[in-house]
mmCIF file of C-alpha atoms in Angstrom:
data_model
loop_
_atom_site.group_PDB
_atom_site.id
_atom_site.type_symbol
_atom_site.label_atom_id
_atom_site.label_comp_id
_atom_site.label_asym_id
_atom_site.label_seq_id
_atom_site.Cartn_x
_atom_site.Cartn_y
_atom_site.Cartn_z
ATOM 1 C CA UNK A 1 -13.964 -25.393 -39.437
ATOM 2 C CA UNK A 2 -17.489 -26.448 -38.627
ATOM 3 C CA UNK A 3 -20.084 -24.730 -36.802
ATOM 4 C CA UNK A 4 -19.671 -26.785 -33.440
ATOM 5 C CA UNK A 5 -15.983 -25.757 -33.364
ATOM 6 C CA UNK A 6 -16.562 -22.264 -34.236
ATOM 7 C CA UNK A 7 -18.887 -21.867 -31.178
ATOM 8 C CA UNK A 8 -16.137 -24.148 -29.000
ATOM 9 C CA UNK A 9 -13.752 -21.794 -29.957
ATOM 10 C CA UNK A 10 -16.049 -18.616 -29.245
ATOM 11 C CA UNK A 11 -16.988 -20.282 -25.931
ATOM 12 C CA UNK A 12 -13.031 -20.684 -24.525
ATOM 13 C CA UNK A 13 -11.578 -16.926 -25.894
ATOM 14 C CA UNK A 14 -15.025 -15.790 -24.114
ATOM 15 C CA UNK A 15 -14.362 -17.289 -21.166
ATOM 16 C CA UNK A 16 -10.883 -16.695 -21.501
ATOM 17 C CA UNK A 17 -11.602 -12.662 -21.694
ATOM 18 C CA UNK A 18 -14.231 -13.066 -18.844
ATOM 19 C CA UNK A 19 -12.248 -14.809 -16.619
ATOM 20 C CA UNK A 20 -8.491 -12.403 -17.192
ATOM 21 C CA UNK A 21 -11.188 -9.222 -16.835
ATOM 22 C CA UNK A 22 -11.952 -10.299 -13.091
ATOM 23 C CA UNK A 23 -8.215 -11.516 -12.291
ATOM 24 C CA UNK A 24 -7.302 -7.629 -13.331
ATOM 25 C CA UNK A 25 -10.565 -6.226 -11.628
ATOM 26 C CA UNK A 26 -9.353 -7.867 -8.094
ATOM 27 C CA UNK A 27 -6.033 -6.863 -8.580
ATOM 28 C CA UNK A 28 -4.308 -10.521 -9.433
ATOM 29 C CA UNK A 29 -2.088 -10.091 -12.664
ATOM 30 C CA UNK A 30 1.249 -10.720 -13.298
ATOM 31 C CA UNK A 31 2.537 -8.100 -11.677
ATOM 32 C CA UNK A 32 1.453 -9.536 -8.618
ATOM 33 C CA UNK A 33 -0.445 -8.197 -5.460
ATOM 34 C CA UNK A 34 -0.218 -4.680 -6.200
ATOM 35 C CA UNK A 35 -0.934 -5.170 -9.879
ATOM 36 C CA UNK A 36 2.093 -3.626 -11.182
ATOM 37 C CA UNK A 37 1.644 -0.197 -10.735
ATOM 38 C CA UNK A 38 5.730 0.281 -10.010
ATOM 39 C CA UNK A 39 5.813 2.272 -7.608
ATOM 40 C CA UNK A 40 4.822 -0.025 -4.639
ATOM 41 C CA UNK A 41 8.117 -0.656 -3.262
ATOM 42 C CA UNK A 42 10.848 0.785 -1.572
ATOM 43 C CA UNK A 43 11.441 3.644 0.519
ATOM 44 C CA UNK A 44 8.454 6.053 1.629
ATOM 45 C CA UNK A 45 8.290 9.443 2.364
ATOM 46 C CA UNK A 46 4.840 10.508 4.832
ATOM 47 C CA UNK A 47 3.906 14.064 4.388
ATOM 48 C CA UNK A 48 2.303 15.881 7.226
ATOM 49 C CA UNK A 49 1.110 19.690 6.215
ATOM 50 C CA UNK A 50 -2.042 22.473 6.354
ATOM 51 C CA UNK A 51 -0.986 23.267 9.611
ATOM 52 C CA UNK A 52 1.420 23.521 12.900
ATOM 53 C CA UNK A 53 1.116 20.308 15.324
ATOM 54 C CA UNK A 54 3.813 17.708 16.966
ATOM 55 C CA UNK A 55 2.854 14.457 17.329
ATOM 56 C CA UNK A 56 4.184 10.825 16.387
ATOM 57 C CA UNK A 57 4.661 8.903 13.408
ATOM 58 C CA UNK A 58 4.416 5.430 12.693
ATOM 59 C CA UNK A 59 4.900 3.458 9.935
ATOM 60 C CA UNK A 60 3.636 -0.746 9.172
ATOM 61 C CA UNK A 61 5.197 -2.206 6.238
ATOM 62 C CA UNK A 62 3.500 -5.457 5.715
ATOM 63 C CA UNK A 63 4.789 -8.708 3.154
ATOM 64 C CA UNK A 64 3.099 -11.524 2.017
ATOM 65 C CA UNK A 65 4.913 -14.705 2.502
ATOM 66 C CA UNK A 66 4.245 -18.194 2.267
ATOM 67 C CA UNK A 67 3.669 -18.508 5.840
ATOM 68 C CA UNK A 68 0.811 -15.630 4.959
ATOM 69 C CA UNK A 69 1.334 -11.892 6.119
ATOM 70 C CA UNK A 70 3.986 -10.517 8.188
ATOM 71 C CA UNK A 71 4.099 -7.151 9.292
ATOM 72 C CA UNK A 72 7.017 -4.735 10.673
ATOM 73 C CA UNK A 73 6.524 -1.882 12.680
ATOM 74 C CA UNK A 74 9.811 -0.233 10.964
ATOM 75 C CA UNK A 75 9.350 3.318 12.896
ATOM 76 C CA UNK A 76 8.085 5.095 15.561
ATOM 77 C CA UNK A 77 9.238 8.814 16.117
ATOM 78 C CA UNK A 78 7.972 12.149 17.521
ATOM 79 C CA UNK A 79 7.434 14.468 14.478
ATOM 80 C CA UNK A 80 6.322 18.145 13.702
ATOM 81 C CA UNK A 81 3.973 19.345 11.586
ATOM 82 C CA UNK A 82 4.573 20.677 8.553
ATOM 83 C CA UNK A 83 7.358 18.287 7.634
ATOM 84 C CA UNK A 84 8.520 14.971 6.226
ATOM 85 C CA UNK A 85 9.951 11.843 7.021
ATOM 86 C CA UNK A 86 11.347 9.142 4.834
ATOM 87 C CA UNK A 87 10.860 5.526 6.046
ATOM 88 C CA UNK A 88 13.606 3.049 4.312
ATOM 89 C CA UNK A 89 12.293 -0.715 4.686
ATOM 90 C CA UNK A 90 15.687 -1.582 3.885
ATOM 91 C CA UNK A 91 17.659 -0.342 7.430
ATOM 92 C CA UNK A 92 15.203 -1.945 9.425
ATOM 93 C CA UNK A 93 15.830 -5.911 10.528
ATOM 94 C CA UNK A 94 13.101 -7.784 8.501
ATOM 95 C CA UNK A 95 12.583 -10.808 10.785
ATOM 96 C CA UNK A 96 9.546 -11.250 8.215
ATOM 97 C CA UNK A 97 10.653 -14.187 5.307
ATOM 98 C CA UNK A 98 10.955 -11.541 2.652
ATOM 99 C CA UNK A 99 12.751 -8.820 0.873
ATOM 100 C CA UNK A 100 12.797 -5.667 2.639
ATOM 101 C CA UNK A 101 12.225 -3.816 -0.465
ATOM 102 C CA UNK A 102 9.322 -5.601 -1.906
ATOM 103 C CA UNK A 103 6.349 -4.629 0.598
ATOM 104 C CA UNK A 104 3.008 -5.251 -0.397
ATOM 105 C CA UNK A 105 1.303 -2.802 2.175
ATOM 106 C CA UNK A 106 2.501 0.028 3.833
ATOM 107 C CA UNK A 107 0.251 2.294 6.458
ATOM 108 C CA UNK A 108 1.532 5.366 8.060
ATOM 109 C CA UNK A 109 0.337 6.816 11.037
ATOM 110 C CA UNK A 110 0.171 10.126 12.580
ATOM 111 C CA UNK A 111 -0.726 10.743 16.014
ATOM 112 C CA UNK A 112 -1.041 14.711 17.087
ATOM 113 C CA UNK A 113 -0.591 15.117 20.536
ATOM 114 C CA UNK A 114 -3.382 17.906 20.868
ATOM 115 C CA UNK A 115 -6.811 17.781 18.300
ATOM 116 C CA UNK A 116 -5.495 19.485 15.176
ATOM 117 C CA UNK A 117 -8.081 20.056 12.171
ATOM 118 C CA UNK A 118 -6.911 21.031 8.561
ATOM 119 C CA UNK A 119 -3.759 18.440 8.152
ATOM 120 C CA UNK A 120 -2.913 16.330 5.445
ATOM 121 C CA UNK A 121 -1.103 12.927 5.642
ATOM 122 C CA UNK A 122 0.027 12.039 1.657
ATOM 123 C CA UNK A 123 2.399 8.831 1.204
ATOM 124 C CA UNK A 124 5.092 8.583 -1.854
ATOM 125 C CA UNK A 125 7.071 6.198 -2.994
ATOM 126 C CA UNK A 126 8.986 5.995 -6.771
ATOM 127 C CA UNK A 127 7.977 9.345 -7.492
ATOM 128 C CA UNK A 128 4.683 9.708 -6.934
ATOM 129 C CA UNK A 129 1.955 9.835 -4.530
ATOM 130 C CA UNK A 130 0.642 6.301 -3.267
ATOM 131 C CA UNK A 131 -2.090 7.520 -0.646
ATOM 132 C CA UNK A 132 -3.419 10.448 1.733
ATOM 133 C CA UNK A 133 -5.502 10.839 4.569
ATOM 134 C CA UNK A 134 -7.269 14.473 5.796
ATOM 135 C CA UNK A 135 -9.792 12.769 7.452
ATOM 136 C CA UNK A 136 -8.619 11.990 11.216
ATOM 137 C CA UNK A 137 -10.160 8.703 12.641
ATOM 138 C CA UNK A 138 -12.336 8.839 15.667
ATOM 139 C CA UNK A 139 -9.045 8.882 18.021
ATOM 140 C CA UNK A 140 -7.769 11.837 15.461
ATOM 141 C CA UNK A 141 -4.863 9.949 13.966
ATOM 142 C CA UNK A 142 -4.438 10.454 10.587
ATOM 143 C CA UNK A 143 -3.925 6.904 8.820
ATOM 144 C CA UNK A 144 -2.866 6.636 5.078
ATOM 145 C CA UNK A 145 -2.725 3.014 3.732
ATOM 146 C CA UNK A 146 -1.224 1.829 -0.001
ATOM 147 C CA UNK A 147 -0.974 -1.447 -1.509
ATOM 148 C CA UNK A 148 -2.831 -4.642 -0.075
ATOM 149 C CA UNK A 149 -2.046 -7.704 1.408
ATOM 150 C CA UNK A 150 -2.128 -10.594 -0.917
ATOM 151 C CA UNK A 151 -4.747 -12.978 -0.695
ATOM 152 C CA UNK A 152 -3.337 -15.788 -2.559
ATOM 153 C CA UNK A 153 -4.822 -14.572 -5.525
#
């Protein structure tokens, strides 16, 4: 092998390296928009606790298709705090061009019905926790999102 193809050769698994390293940094592999982690699909159980409140819950599963996102509002219900819901994608009628089962984002709502500070909103799904929220937004909804729409990428 001479010099000029040693450097070619360099040059490509370089690039190569370079290029796979920001695919996984932007979350792009093979496994897809969520980057395999496993545990992005499914049902979902929301988590409200550190306190007493009632409120509402509301849960947006969104889907990538190749029309670009769709989203489903799958639930809305009045809940009280501390307790736990679990949202099923799969008993609610998808009108999105995808499998109910194979979200790509999912963001859970809760609404108190009076201020309450001290509350905890944590998301699970396959076994293990996917996202919280203890911050309330400036309305003082608690809003815990997982997963991310693909891009295309």
């Amino acid at each position: 092998m001479t010099r000029s193809e040693s450097l070619r050769l360099l040059h490509v698994v370089s690039l190569s390296l370079l290029v796979t390293t920001g695919l996984l940094a932007v979350g792009c592999d093979s496994g897809g928009s969520n980057g395999g982690g496993g545990n992005l699909s499914g049902a979902v159980t929301a988590t409200v606790d550190g306190g007493e409140a009632a409120g509402a819950l509301a849960v947006n599963f969104t889907y990538t298709t190749g029309d670009g996102a769709c989203s489903e509002v799958a639930f809305t219900e009045d809940f009280d705090v501390p307790g736990d819901r679990e949202f099923d994608p799969e008993v609610i009628s998808v009108r999105c061009d995808a499998d109910a089962n194979e979200w790509d984002e999912v963001e859970v709502t809760f609404n108190p019905n009076d201020s309450a500070g001290g509350l905890t909103l944590t998301l699970t799904s396959g076994g293990g926790e996917i996202a919280s929220a203890s911050s309330p937004t400036d309305n003082g909804n608690l809003v815990a999102t997982a997963g991310s729409v693909n891009d295309g990428s």
